[in-house]
Amino acid sequence: MTSAVQRLLDSDSGHRPRADAQRNVERLVAAAREAIADDGVTVTAHEIARRAGLGIGTFYRRLASREALLEAVLADLVDELVAAAAAGLADPDPWAGFAGFAERFAELRALSCGVNEALGGDHGLDLDPQLARLRDQLRSLVERGQRDGVLRADVEWADVAFVLGGVVTGDHTIGLPAADQQWRRNLRIVLDGLRPGHER
């Protein structure tokens, strides 16, 4: 059971839900994650229920609101990035740890427009605790890399957040189509630029 499902079940009147109710919540969470990836945080409750194969009445019997579901799902997605950063900090190789986090960060943004919106902050949802943890972990990753001399020293940790955020682009620019998984090519260039030897 994901933490999103658990949070939603815990908020439901304080009693243990029936097995079918729990399955319906799990279906709604899975559908919401898919819909958020495709459509972003503007996805409607009707669309989530449709993707889950459930009626809108079931949606509102099981969940307090569309916003509560979106917050739970997006909190889980941001927590995935927090976990990736923690894994990077645990890696004995500081560059490999940082680069592994950077790849997961860019990949999740590329796969989900909802994650892009969540990280951008313009969504009206309460994700502050998760975003604060992510900022702390990113700062630790950058500062560790700088202390160990594998990441250029003239870059502020907050700059790295913006640079990594810029790895995922649109499908076209100046009339050029993006390559398949363009973000991976962009990420390689960004990571090369963050290595020592490019200081100004």
mmCIF file of C-alpha atoms in Angstrom, residues 26-200:
data_model
loop_
_atom_site.group_PDB
_atom_site.id
_atom_site.type_symbol
_atom_site.label_atom_id
_atom_site.label_comp_id
_atom_site.label_asym_id
_atom_site.label_seq_id
_atom_site.Cartn_x
_atom_site.Cartn_y
_atom_site.Cartn_z
ATOM 1 C CA GLU A 26 -6.127 2.177 -4.590
ATOM 2 C CA ARG A 27 -7.734 2.301 -8.044
ATOM 3 C CA LEU A 28 -8.436 6.026 -7.673
ATOM 4 C CA VAL A 29 -4.855 6.722 -6.573
ATOM 5 C CA ALA A 30 -3.441 4.767 -9.533
ATOM 6 C CA ALA A 31 -5.799 6.557 -11.931
ATOM 7 C CA ALA A 32 -4.932 9.936 -10.420
ATOM 8 C CA ARG A 33 -1.217 9.311 -10.801
ATOM 9 C CA GLU A 34 -1.723 8.430 -14.470
ATOM 10 C CA ALA A 35 -4.050 11.389 -15.074
ATOM 11 C CA ILE A 36 -1.719 13.825 -13.320
ATOM 12 C CA ALA A 37 1.141 12.615 -15.511
ATOM 13 C CA ASP A 38 -0.911 13.185 -18.672
ATOM 14 C CA ASP A 39 -3.007 16.246 -17.814
ATOM 15 C CA GLY A 40 -1.393 17.916 -14.787
ATOM 16 C CA VAL A 41 -3.097 19.213 -11.669
ATOM 17 C CA THR A 42 -6.138 20.525 -13.542
ATOM 18 C CA VAL A 43 -7.419 16.969 -14.058
ATOM 19 C CA THR A 44 -11.026 16.616 -12.917
ATOM 20 C CA ALA A 45 -12.547 14.177 -10.437
ATOM 21 C CA HIS A 46 -14.749 12.858 -13.264
ATOM 22 C CA GLU A 47 -11.692 12.044 -15.393
ATOM 23 C CA ILE A 48 -9.941 10.282 -12.504
ATOM 24 C CA ALA A 49 -13.070 8.251 -11.718
ATOM 25 C CA ARG A 50 -13.445 7.357 -15.412
ATOM 26 C CA ARG A 51 -9.849 6.130 -15.610
ATOM 27 C CA ALA A 52 -10.385 4.103 -12.436
ATOM 28 C CA GLY A 53 -13.522 2.511 -13.884
ATOM 29 C CA LEU A 54 -15.622 3.922 -11.035
ATOM 30 C CA GLY A 55 -18.526 6.321 -10.769
ATOM 31 C CA ILE A 56 -18.192 9.864 -9.483
ATOM 32 C CA GLY A 57 -20.376 8.896 -6.514
ATOM 33 C CA THR A 58 -17.801 6.305 -5.458
ATOM 34 C CA PHE A 59 -15.072 8.924 -5.824
ATOM 35 C CA TYR A 60 -16.748 11.246 -3.320
ATOM 36 C CA ARG A 61 -17.790 8.430 -0.977
ATOM 37 C CA ARG A 62 -14.184 7.334 -0.657
ATOM 38 C CA LEU A 63 -12.402 10.707 -0.815
ATOM 39 C CA ALA A 64 -12.905 14.063 0.866
ATOM 40 C CA SER A 65 -12.097 16.030 -2.289
ATOM 41 C CA ARG A 66 -10.241 16.047 -5.583
ATOM 42 C CA GLU A 67 -7.610 18.271 -3.949
ATOM 43 C CA ALA A 68 -7.018 15.766 -1.138
ATOM 44 C CA LEU A 69 -6.355 13.044 -3.708
ATOM 45 C CA LEU A 70 -4.030 15.234 -5.785
ATOM 46 C CA GLU A 71 -2.097 16.322 -2.682
ATOM 47 C CA ALA A 72 -1.625 12.716 -1.572
ATOM 48 C CA VAL A 73 -0.474 11.516 -4.995
ATOM 49 C CA LEU A 74 1.847 14.463 -5.623
ATOM 50 C CA ALA A 75 3.261 14.226 -2.095
ATOM 51 C CA ASP A 76 4.161 10.607 -2.875
ATOM 52 C CA LEU A 77 5.829 11.641 -6.135
ATOM 53 C CA VAL A 78 7.884 14.366 -4.439
ATOM 54 C CA ASP A 79 8.759 11.873 -1.698
ATOM 55 C CA GLU A 80 10.171 9.625 -4.451
ATOM 56 C CA LEU A 81 12.584 12.437 -5.273
ATOM 57 C CA VAL A 82 13.430 12.890 -1.594
ATOM 58 C CA ALA A 83 14.200 9.163 -1.418
ATOM 59 C CA ALA A 84 16.345 9.415 -4.566
ATOM 60 C CA ALA A 85 18.299 12.259 -2.971
ATOM 61 C CA ALA A 86 18.748 10.240 0.236
ATOM 62 C CA ALA A 87 20.040 7.328 -1.845
ATOM 63 C CA GLY A 88 22.439 9.727 -3.549
ATOM 64 C CA LEU A 89 23.753 10.907 -0.197
ATOM 65 C CA ALA A 90 24.224 7.286 0.885
ATOM 66 C CA ASP A 91 26.281 6.492 -2.221
ATOM 67 C CA PRO A 92 29.988 6.424 -1.249
ATOM 68 C CA ASP A 93 30.804 8.122 -4.572
ATOM 69 C CA PRO A 94 29.567 11.731 -4.241
ATOM 70 C CA TRP A 95 29.454 12.358 -8.007
ATOM 71 C CA ALA A 96 27.611 9.113 -8.742
ATOM 72 C CA GLY A 97 25.166 9.929 -5.941
ATOM 73 C CA PHE A 98 24.504 13.423 -7.273
ATOM 74 C CA ALA A 99 24.237 12.297 -10.906
ATOM 75 C CA GLY A 100 21.878 9.454 -9.975
ATOM 76 C CA PHE A 101 19.583 11.880 -8.192
ATOM 77 C CA ALA A 102 19.771 14.352 -11.104
ATOM 78 C CA GLU A 103 18.730 11.629 -13.541
ATOM 79 C CA ARG A 104 15.743 10.556 -11.427
ATOM 80 C CA PHE A 105 14.727 14.209 -10.928
ATOM 81 C CA ALA A 106 14.774 14.887 -14.669
ATOM 82 C CA GLU A 107 13.141 11.570 -15.538
ATOM 83 C CA LEU A 108 10.187 12.086 -13.205
ATOM 84 C CA ARG A 109 9.685 15.604 -14.552
ATOM 85 C CA ALA A 110 9.794 14.251 -18.100
ATOM 86 C CA LEU A 111 7.254 11.540 -17.313
ATOM 87 C CA SER A 112 4.732 13.689 -15.430
ATOM 88 C CA CYS A 113 3.534 17.181 -16.223
ATOM 89 C CA GLY A 114 1.901 17.133 -12.773
ATOM 90 C CA VAL A 115 5.307 16.751 -11.137
ATOM 91 C CA ASN A 116 6.533 19.750 -13.130
ATOM 92 C CA GLU A 117 3.607 21.779 -11.787
ATOM 93 C CA ALA A 118 4.138 20.494 -8.251
ATOM 94 C CA LEU A 119 7.814 21.453 -8.280
ATOM 95 C CA GLY A 120 6.998 24.808 -9.835
ATOM 96 C CA GLY A 121 4.684 25.649 -6.947
ATOM 97 C CA ASP A 122 1.822 27.123 -8.996
ATOM 98 C CA HIS A 123 -0.895 24.624 -8.141
ATOM 99 C CA GLY A 124 -2.729 25.682 -4.973
ATOM 100 C CA LEU A 125 -1.958 22.400 -3.198
ATOM 101 C CA ASP A 126 -0.201 21.968 0.142
ATOM 102 C CA LEU A 127 3.104 20.289 -0.680
ATOM 103 C CA ASP A 128 5.302 22.553 1.442
ATOM 104 C CA PRO A 129 6.614 19.823 3.805
ATOM 105 C CA GLN A 130 7.681 17.572 0.926
ATOM 106 C CA LEU A 131 9.249 20.417 -1.041
ATOM 107 C CA ALA A 132 11.154 21.593 2.051
ATOM 108 C CA ARG A 133 12.612 18.090 2.510
ATOM 109 C CA LEU A 134 13.566 17.985 -1.164
ATOM 110 C CA ARG A 135 15.324 21.361 -0.922
ATOM 111 C CA ASP A 136 17.275 20.206 2.138
ATOM 112 C CA GLN A 137 18.376 17.000 0.424
ATOM 113 C CA LEU A 138 19.395 18.773 -2.779
ATOM 114 C CA ARG A 139 21.415 21.292 -0.820
ATOM 115 C CA SER A 140 23.182 18.471 1.021
ATOM 116 C CA LEU A 141 23.957 16.688 -2.258
ATOM 117 C CA VAL A 142 25.421 19.817 -3.845
ATOM 118 C CA GLU A 143 27.430 20.854 -0.790
ATOM 119 C CA ARG A 144 28.805 17.329 -0.369
ATOM 120 C CA GLY A 145 29.881 17.270 -4.014
ATOM 121 C CA GLN A 146 31.568 20.647 -3.637
ATOM 122 C CA ARG A 147 33.382 19.621 -0.444
ATOM 123 C CA ASP A 148 34.688 16.525 -2.199
ATOM 124 C CA GLY A 149 35.748 18.504 -5.262
ATOM 125 C CA VAL A 150 33.519 16.711 -7.766
ATOM 126 C CA LEU A 151 31.080 19.572 -8.336
ATOM 127 C CA ARG A 152 32.152 23.065 -9.301
ATOM 128 C CA ALA A 153 32.491 25.359 -6.309
ATOM 129 C CA ASP A 154 31.171 28.575 -7.878
ATOM 130 C CA VAL A 155 27.600 27.274 -8.279
ATOM 131 C CA GLU A 156 25.004 27.938 -5.582
ATOM 132 C CA TRP A 157 22.932 24.929 -4.571
ATOM 133 C CA ALA A 158 19.738 26.809 -5.516
ATOM 134 C CA ASP A 159 21.148 27.361 -9.021
ATOM 135 C CA VAL A 160 21.355 23.595 -9.405
ATOM 136 C CA ALA A 161 17.616 23.296 -8.775
ATOM 137 C CA PHE A 162 16.897 25.681 -11.659
ATOM 138 C CA VAL A 163 19.474 24.109 -13.967
ATOM 139 C CA LEU A 164 18.081 20.618 -13.388
ATOM 140 C CA GLY A 165 14.556 21.959 -13.804
ATOM 141 C CA GLY A 166 15.545 23.286 -17.220
ATOM 142 C CA VAL A 167 16.657 19.879 -18.481
ATOM 143 C CA VAL A 168 13.096 18.947 -19.435
ATOM 144 C CA THR A 169 11.971 21.043 -22.384
ATOM 145 C CA GLY A 170 9.070 21.193 -24.795
ATOM 146 C CA ASP A 171 8.711 19.036 -27.886
ATOM 147 C CA HIS A 172 9.907 21.839 -30.196
ATOM 148 C CA THR A 173 12.149 24.879 -30.100
ATOM 149 C CA ILE A 174 13.014 27.343 -32.899
ATOM 150 C CA GLY A 175 11.293 25.010 -35.323
ATOM 151 C CA LEU A 176 13.352 21.974 -34.306
ATOM 152 C CA PRO A 177 11.740 18.778 -33.004
ATOM 153 C CA ALA A 178 13.168 17.320 -29.815
ATOM 154 C CA ALA A 179 14.995 14.019 -30.088
ATOM 155 C CA ASP A 180 13.519 10.964 -28.438
ATOM 156 C CA GLN A 181 14.218 11.402 -24.712
ATOM 157 C CA GLN A 182 15.807 14.787 -25.351
ATOM 158 C CA TRP A 183 15.996 15.301 -21.605
ATOM 159 C CA ARG A 184 18.709 12.642 -21.330
ATOM 160 C CA ARG A 185 20.876 14.488 -23.843
ATOM 161 C CA ASN A 186 20.242 17.775 -22.049
ATOM 162 C CA LEU A 187 21.096 16.194 -18.714
ATOM 163 C CA ARG A 188 24.476 14.925 -19.958
ATOM 164 C CA ILE A 189 25.365 18.449 -21.082
ATOM 165 C CA VAL A 190 24.244 19.970 -17.769
ATOM 166 C CA LEU A 191 26.153 17.406 -15.710
ATOM 167 C CA ASP A 192 29.303 18.021 -17.758
ATOM 168 C CA GLY A 193 28.903 21.745 -17.055
ATOM 169 C CA LEU A 194 28.612 21.153 -13.313
ATOM 170 C CA ARG A 195 31.939 19.350 -13.153
ATOM 171 C CA PRO A 196 34.979 21.302 -11.912
ATOM 172 C CA GLY A 197 36.948 23.065 -14.621
ATOM 173 C CA HIS A 198 34.041 25.182 -15.869
ATOM 174 C CA GLU A 199 34.222 27.830 -13.142
ATOM 175 C CA ARG A 200 33.966 31.513 -14.001
#
